[in-house]
XYZ file of C-alpha atoms in Angstrom:
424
model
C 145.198 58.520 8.436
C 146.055 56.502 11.560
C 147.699 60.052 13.078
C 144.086 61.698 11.872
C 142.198 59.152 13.156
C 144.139 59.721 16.860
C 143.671 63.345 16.940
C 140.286 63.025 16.639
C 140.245 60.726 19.324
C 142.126 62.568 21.745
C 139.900 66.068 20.739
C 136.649 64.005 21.779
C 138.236 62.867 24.757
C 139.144 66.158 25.668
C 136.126 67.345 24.894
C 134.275 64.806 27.094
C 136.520 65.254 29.779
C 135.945 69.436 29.623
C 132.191 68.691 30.167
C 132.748 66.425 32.845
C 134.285 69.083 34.410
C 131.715 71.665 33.808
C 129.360 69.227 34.885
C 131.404 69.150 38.172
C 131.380 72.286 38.512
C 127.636 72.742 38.056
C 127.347 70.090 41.054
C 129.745 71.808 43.019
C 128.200 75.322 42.912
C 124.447 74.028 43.203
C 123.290 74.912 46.351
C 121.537 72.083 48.349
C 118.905 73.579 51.014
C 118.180 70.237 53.683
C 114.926 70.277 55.222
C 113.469 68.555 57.952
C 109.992 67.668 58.692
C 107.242 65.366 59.427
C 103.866 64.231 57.404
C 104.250 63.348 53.996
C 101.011 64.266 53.089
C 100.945 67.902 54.334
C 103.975 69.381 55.710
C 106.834 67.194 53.404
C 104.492 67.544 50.407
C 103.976 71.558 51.148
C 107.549 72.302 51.122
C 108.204 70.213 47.783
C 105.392 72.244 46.447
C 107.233 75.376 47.864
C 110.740 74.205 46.598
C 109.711 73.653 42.915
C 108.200 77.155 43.136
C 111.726 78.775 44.316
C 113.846 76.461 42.178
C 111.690 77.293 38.902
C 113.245 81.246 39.611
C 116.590 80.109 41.059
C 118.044 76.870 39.103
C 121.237 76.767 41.043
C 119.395 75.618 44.291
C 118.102 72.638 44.994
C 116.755 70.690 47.898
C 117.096 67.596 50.013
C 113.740 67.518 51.678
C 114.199 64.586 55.012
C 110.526 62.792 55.784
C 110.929 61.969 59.320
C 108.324 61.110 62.435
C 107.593 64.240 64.425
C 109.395 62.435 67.826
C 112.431 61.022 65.916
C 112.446 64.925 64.213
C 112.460 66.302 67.877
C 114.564 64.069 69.124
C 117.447 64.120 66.996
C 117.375 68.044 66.851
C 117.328 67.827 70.716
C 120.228 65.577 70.464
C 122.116 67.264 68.151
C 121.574 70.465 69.655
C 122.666 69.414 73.005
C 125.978 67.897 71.582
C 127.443 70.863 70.086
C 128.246 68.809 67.420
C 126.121 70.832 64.621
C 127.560 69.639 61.400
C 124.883 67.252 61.079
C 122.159 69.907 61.268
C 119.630 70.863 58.428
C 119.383 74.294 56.846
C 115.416 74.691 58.024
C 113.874 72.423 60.302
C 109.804 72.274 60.824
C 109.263 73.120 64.675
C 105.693 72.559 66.686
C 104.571 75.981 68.003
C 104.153 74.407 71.355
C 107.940 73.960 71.331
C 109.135 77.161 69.807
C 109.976 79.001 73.158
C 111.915 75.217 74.619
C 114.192 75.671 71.688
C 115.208 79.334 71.027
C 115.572 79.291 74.787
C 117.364 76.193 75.607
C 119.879 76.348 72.494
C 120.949 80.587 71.771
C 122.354 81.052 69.181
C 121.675 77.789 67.585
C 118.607 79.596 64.882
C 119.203 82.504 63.006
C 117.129 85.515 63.543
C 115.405 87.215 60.724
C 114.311 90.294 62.182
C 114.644 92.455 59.532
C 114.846 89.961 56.674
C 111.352 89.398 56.917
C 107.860 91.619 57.487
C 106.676 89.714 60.283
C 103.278 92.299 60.055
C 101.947 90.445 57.314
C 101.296 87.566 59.763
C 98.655 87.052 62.172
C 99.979 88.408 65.545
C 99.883 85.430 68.104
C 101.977 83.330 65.616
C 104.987 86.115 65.295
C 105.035 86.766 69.404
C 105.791 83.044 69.899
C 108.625 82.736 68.001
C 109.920 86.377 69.286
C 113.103 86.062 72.154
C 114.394 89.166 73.704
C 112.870 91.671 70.842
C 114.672 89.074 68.307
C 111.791 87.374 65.749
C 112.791 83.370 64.553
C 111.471 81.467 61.977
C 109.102 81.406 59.628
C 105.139 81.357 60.610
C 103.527 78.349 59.319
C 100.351 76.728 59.244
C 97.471 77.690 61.440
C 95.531 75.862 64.426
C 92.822 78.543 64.614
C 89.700 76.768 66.013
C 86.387 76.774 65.177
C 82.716 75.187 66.043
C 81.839 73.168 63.072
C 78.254 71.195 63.655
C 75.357 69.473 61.905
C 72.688 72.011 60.815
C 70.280 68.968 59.983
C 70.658 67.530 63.578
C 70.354 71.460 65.150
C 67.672 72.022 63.284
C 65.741 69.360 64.611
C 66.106 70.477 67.843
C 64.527 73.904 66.681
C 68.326 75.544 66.610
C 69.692 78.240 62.871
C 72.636 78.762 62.000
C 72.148 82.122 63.723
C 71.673 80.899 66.782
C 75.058 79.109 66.973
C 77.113 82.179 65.879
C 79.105 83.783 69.406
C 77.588 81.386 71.602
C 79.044 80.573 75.111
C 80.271 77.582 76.541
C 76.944 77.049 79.058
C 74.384 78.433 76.213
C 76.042 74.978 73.916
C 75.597 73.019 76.640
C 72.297 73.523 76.914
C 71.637 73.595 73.323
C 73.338 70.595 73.458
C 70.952 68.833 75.726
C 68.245 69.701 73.683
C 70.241 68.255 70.695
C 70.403 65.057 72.931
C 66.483 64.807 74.011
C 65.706 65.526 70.419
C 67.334 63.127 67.827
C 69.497 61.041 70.236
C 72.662 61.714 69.129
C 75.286 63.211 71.384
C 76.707 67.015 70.980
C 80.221 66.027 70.782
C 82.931 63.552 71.298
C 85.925 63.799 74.267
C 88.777 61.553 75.157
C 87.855 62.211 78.770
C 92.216 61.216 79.475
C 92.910 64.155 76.728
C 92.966 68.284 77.541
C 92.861 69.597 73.919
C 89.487 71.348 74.805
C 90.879 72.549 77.688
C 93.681 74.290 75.706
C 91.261 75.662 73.195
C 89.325 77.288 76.581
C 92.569 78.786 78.332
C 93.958 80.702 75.083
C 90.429 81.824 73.817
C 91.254 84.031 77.170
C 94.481 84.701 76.575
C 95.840 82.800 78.917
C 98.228 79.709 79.288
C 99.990 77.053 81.687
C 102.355 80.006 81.785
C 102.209 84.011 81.971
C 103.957 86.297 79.530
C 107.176 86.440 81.492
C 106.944 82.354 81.528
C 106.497 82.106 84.738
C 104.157 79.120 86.298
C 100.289 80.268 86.460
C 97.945 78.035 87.111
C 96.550 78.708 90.655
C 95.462 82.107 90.321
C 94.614 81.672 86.237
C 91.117 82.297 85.797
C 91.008 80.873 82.458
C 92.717 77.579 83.190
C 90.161 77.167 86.149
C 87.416 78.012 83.889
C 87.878 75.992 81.437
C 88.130 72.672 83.458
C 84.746 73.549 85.351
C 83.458 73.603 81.638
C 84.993 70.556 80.638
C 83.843 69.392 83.879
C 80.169 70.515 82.867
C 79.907 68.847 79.688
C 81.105 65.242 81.257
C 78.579 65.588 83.602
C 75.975 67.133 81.376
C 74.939 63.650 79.049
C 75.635 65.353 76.057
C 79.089 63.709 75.470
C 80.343 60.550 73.480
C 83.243 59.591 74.941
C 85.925 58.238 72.792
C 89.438 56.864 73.578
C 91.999 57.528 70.488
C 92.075 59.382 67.278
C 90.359 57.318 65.276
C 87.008 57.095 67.532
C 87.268 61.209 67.562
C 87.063 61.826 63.782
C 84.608 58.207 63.431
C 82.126 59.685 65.607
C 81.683 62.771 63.440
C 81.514 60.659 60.420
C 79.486 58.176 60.908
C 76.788 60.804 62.355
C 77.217 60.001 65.911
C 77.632 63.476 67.040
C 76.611 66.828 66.205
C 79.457 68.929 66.665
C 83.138 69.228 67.049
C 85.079 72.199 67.958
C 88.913 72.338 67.072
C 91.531 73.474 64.392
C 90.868 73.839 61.542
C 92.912 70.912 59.794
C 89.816 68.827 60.905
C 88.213 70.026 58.032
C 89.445 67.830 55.812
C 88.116 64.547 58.290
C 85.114 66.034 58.066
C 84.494 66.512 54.468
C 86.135 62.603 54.222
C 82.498 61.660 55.116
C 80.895 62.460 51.047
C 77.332 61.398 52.236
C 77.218 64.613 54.657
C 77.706 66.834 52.014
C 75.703 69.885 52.687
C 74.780 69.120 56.301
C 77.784 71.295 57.654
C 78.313 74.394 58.977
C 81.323 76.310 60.751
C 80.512 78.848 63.936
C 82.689 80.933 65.913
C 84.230 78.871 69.135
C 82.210 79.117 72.186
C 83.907 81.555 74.821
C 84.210 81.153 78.578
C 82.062 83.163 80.865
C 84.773 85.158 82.332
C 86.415 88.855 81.679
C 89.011 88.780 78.301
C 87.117 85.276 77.079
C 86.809 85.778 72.967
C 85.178 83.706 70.097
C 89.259 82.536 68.904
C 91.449 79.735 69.626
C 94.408 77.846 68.111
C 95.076 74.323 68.117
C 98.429 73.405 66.811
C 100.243 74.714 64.361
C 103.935 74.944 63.170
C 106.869 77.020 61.715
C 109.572 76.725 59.732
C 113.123 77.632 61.344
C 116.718 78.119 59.963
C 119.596 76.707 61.571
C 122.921 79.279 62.385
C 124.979 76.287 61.637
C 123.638 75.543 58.348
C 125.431 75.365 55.562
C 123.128 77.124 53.490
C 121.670 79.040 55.692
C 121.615 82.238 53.313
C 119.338 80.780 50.323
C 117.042 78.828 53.067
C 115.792 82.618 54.358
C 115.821 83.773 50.984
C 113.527 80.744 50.133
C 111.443 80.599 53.018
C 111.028 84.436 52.994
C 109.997 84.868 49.258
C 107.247 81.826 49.302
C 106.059 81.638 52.568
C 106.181 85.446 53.513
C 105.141 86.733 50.212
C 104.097 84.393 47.488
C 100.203 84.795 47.861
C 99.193 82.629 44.901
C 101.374 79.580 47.235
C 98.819 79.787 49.795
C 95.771 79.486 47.401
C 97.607 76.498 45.826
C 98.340 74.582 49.180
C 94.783 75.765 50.702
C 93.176 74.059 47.626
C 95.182 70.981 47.573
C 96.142 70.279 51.244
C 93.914 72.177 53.235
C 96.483 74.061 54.986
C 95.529 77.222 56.405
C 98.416 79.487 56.491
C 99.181 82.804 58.962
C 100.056 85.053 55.916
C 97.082 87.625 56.112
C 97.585 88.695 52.729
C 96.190 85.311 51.547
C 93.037 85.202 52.658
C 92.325 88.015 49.728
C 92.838 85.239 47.577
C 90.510 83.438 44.670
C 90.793 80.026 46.984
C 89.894 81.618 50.185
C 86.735 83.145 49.186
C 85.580 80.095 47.384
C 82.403 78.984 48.465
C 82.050 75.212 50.003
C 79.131 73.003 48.735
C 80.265 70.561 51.246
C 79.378 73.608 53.994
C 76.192 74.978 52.271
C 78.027 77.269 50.102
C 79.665 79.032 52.585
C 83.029 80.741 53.054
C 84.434 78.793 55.374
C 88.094 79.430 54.629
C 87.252 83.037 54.842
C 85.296 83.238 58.194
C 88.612 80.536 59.423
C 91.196 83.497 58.089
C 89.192 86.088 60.175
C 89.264 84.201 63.074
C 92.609 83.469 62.865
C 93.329 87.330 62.984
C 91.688 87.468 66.292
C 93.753 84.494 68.098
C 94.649 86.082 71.549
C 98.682 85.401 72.215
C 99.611 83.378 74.810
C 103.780 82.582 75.635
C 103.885 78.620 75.561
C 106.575 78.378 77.540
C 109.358 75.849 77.281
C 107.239 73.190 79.495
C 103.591 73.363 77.419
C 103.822 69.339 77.350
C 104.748 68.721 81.548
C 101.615 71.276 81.563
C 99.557 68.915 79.632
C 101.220 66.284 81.653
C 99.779 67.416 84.672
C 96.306 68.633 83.703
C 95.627 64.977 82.278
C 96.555 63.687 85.150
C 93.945 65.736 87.041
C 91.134 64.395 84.212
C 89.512 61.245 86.032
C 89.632 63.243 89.223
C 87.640 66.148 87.625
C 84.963 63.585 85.635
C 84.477 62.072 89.277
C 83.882 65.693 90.494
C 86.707 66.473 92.688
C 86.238 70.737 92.848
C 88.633 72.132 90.532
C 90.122 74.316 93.568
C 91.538 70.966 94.629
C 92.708 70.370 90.723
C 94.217 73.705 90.346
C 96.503 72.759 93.893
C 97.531 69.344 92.678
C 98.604 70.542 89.211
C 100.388 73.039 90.621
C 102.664 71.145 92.343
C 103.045 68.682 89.900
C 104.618 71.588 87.598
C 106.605 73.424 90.313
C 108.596 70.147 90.956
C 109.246 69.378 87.301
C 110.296 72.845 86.086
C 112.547 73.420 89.131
């Protein structure tokens, strides 16, 4: 009995210790994709939404998805990159668009390119050329900025202003509509941080131009955009039509609270404005205003981001697998995340989607995802550069000067050489 007893024993033991061992296993062959982004609420929560999609199909992958600010982010990729030391790198990191070019330039070699893995045409053009090096196409394309005009059809239409006559309006014909807006119901047309140049950013690439020209060399002197733009922004400091506001904050409370009539930016604003319950049917959305000047269009972007996989990952395989069967061709993904975070993505095959073509109470019943998505096709492309933020640096630096009137001539010269020294 006692001998029966022990061989029992023992075949349980070794039965335990054979699934321990397949359990092992199991551990040891999962394959663990490491992310890194920033925002909880829309890019970290995106990609979890993405990961349980991929994982549902493919159980031996899982993910390790790193919450991080957007400057720590940055600055430990810049870090790591510039040690050589890459073991510590994730499979796909989140990258701003602005800083696409700084990276694939500064660090070859260091992303992996998936021309060829992936059918860039499905995406909306601007977003594929900025992530393109030397005929080579990196990343992922992400989320959109695409701008738009959205305003107050109540507080227009008190000033004797439809919806029609806000559609493919100009910079000067709002600023006079604006000044009507003003005389008539005493609110203000719109609200600037006079020390911030987002407008100004909108203006340039609605031209298709930027701080820099397609070959990334420095343009600002002779850049007919750049100079346009600050005489408008210029114009509508000068014009009494502004609220001026000094953080973020301010911005989005002065559309709430009914303080202004209109805001034009990206479109992840939407959700800000739709915050405010109480203006629930008072919205509409309008094309952006163009410059006055050959080239100007109706489209801007904002923003925006992509998704990018590291050469030295260690699963660098399964993260373009991953990233390539969601985000470049799961369709119903986009609906989901459209619905639930707002997030406009650059996949043009989602816009023919149930979610897109929703109508909005909170804008009238309009499409307003749709008209975003056609916009977004439109978005002129621009090369960012690898110094977009000195570029920023030195137009805001130029801001008081310009609200006190100095020509922009004078502007143009100053910012100039600002940039020249820096990007020697």
């Amino acid at each position: 009995m006692h001998f029966a007893k022990r061989t029992t024993v023992q075949a349980a033991a070794s039965l335990a210790l054979a699934s321990i061992g397949l359990m092992t296993a199991a551990a040891v062959s999962a394959k663990e994709v490491t992310v890194w982004a920033w925002d909880p609420n829309f890019n970290i929560a995106i990609m979890k939404d993405a990961a349980a999609r991929y994982t549902a199909k493919h159980p031996d992958a899982t993910f390790k998805i790193v919450d991080m600010s957007k400057s720590d982010l940055e600055q430990k990729l810049q870090t790591t990159l510039a040690s050589g030391v890459t073991k510590s790198l994730p499979d796909i990191v989140l990258v701003e668009d602005y800083n696409a070019q700084k990276y694939l330039r500064s660090f070859p070699g260091s992303f992996e390119p998936m021309t060829g893995k992936v059918n860039y045409a499905g995406f909306a053009k601007y977003k594929v050329d900025l992530m393109t090096v030397d005929g080579k196409t990196y990343g992922l394309p992400f989320d959109s900025g695409v701008t738009g005009m959205y305003y107050r059809k109540d507080l227009l239409a008190k000033a004797g202003f439809s919806e029609k006559d806000m559609e493919n309006i100009t910079w000067d014909r709002y600023i006079e509509i604006g000044t009507k807006v003003v005389a008539v119901t005493g609110k203000k047309m719109l609200g600037i941080d006079p020390n911030d140049n987002g407008l100004i950013r909108i203006m340039m690439q609605s031209a298709g131009r930027w701080y820099f020209d397609k070959d990334g060399k420095l343009d600002i002197k002779g850049n007919p955009a750049l100079k346009a733009a600050m005489e408008v922004q210029g114009k509508l400091l000068k014009s009494g039509i502004v609220k001026p506001v000094t953080n973020w904050a301010e911005y989005v409370g002065a559309v709430n609270k009914g303080d202004v009539a209109s805001i034009t930016t990206g479109v992840w604003i939407t959700g800000a404005v739709k915050s405010e319950k109480s203006q629930a049917g008072l919205w509409a959305v309008a094309p952006t205003p163009k410059l006055n000047i050959p080239g100007a269009t109706h489209a801007s972007n904002l923003g925006g981001s992509s998704w990018y996989v590291l050469s030295a990952g260690k699963e660098k395989a399964m993260a373009v697998d991953f990233l390539n069967e969601i985000f470049a061709k799961d369709v119903d993904f986009y609906q989901s995340i459209l619905t639930s975070r707002g997030a406009v993505g650059t996949l043009m095959a989602s816009r023919a989607g149930k979610a897109y073509s929703e109508a909005d109470p909170y804008f009238g019943g309009s499409q307003v995802w749709l008209r975003f998505s056609d916009w977004l096709e439109k978005v002129p492309s621009v090369n960012y550069g690898m110094f977009t933020y000195e570029g920023d640096a030195a137009v805001a630096a130029q801001l008081p000067a310009l609200a006190n009137g100095m020509p922009v001539d004078q502007l143009l010269d100053k910012i100039q050489q600002q940039l020249a020294a820096q990007i020697k």
